[in-house]
């Protein structure tokens, strides 16, 4: 959650290494957009934790789901950063 908030309030600092900042017009807008999406990961983590607590047999498969969610989030941000780039 701290990382998501750090991205959300990064201003014009270049903190996302998956983004080509040379092509981005609105860096602050990109950071607000990406930070809001990154806030979904703590919610997914809490849900997975609750499910693992209730059914420990699901813990390992749910860890795999969490890793896939993180990878999906990175791809979503990388693909979505194009709407903030120059044409």
Coordinates of C-alpha atoms in Angstrom, one line a residue:
X1 CA 0.0 0.0 0.0
X2 CA 2.9 2.3 0.7
X3 CA 4.3 1.7 -2.7
X4 CA 1.0 2.5 -4.3
X5 CA 0.7 5.7 -2.4
X6 CA 4.3 6.6 -3.3
X7 CA 3.4 6.2 -6.9
X8 CA 0.1 8.0 -6.5
X9 CA 1.8 11.1 -5.0
X10 CA 5.1 11.0 -6.9
X11 CA 4.4 14.2 -8.8
X12 CA 6.8 14.6 -11.7
X13 CA 9.5 12.2 -10.3
X14 CA 10.3 9.3 -12.7
X15 CA 9.7 6.3 -10.4
X16 CA 8.1 3.7 -12.7
X17 CA 10.8 1.8 -14.6
X18 CA 8.3 0.2 -17.0
X19 CA 7.4 3.5 -18.5
X20 CA 9.2 5.5 -21.2
X21 CA 9.0 8.9 -19.7
X22 CA 10.4 10.6 -22.8
X23 CA 7.0 9.9 -24.5
X24 CA 4.8 10.9 -21.5
X25 CA 3.0 14.2 -21.7
X26 CA 1.2 14.2 -18.3
X27 CA 3.6 12.5 -15.8
X28 CA 1.5 13.5 -12.8
X29 CA -1.7 12.2 -14.4
X30 CA 0.1 8.9 -15.2
X31 CA 1.2 8.6 -11.6
X32 CA -2.3 9.2 -10.2
X33 CA -3.7 6.7 -12.6
X34 CA -1.1 4.0 -11.9
X35 CA -1.2 4.6 -8.1
X36 CA -4.9 4.1 -8.1
X37 CA -4.5 0.8 -9.9
X38 CA -1.8 -0.3 -7.6
X39 CA -4.1 0.2 -4.6
X40 CA -6.0 -2.8 -5.8
X41 CA -3.1 -5.2 -4.9
X42 CA -3.4 -4.7 -1.1
X43 CA -7.1 -5.5 -1.5
X44 CA -6.3 -8.7 -3.4
X45 CA -3.7 -9.6 -0.8
X46 CA -6.2 -9.2 2.1
X47 CA -8.8 -11.3 0.3
X48 CA -6.2 -14.0 -0.4
X49 CA -5.1 -13.9 3.3
X50 CA -8.7 -14.3 4.5
X51 CA -9.3 -17.2 2.2
X52 CA -6.0 -18.9 3.2
X53 CA -6.9 -18.4 6.9
X54 CA -10.3 -20.1 6.4
X55 CA -9.0 -22.9 4.2
X56 CA -5.2 -23.5 4.6
X57 CA -5.2 -26.0 1.7
X58 CA -5.7 -23.1 -0.7
X59 CA -2.7 -21.2 0.5
X60 CA -0.2 -22.3 -2.1
X61 CA -2.6 -22.0 -5.1
X62 CA -3.6 -18.5 -3.8
X63 CA 0.0 -17.4 -3.6
X64 CA 0.3 -18.3 -7.3
X65 CA -2.9 -16.2 -7.9
X66 CA -1.2 -13.3 -6.1
X67 CA 1.9 -13.5 -8.2
X68 CA -0.2 -13.6 -11.3
X69 CA -2.1 -10.5 -10.1
X70 CA 1.1 -8.6 -9.6
X71 CA 2.3 -9.5 -13.1
X72 CA -1.0 -8.6 -14.5
X73 CA -0.9 -5.2 -12.7
X74 CA 2.5 -4.5 -14.2
X75 CA 1.3 -5.3 -17.7
X76 CA -1.8 -3.2 -17.2
X77 CA 0.2 -0.2 -16.1
X78 CA 2.7 -0.7 -18.9
X79 CA -0.1 -0.9 -21.5
X80 CA -2.2 1.9 -20.0
X81 CA 0.7 4.3 -19.9
X82 CA 0.3 4.7 -23.6
X83 CA -2.7 6.9 -23.2
X84 CA -0.5 9.5 -21.4
X85 CA 2.1 9.5 -24.2
X86 CA 2.7 11.8 -27.1
X87 CA 1.3 10.9 -30.5

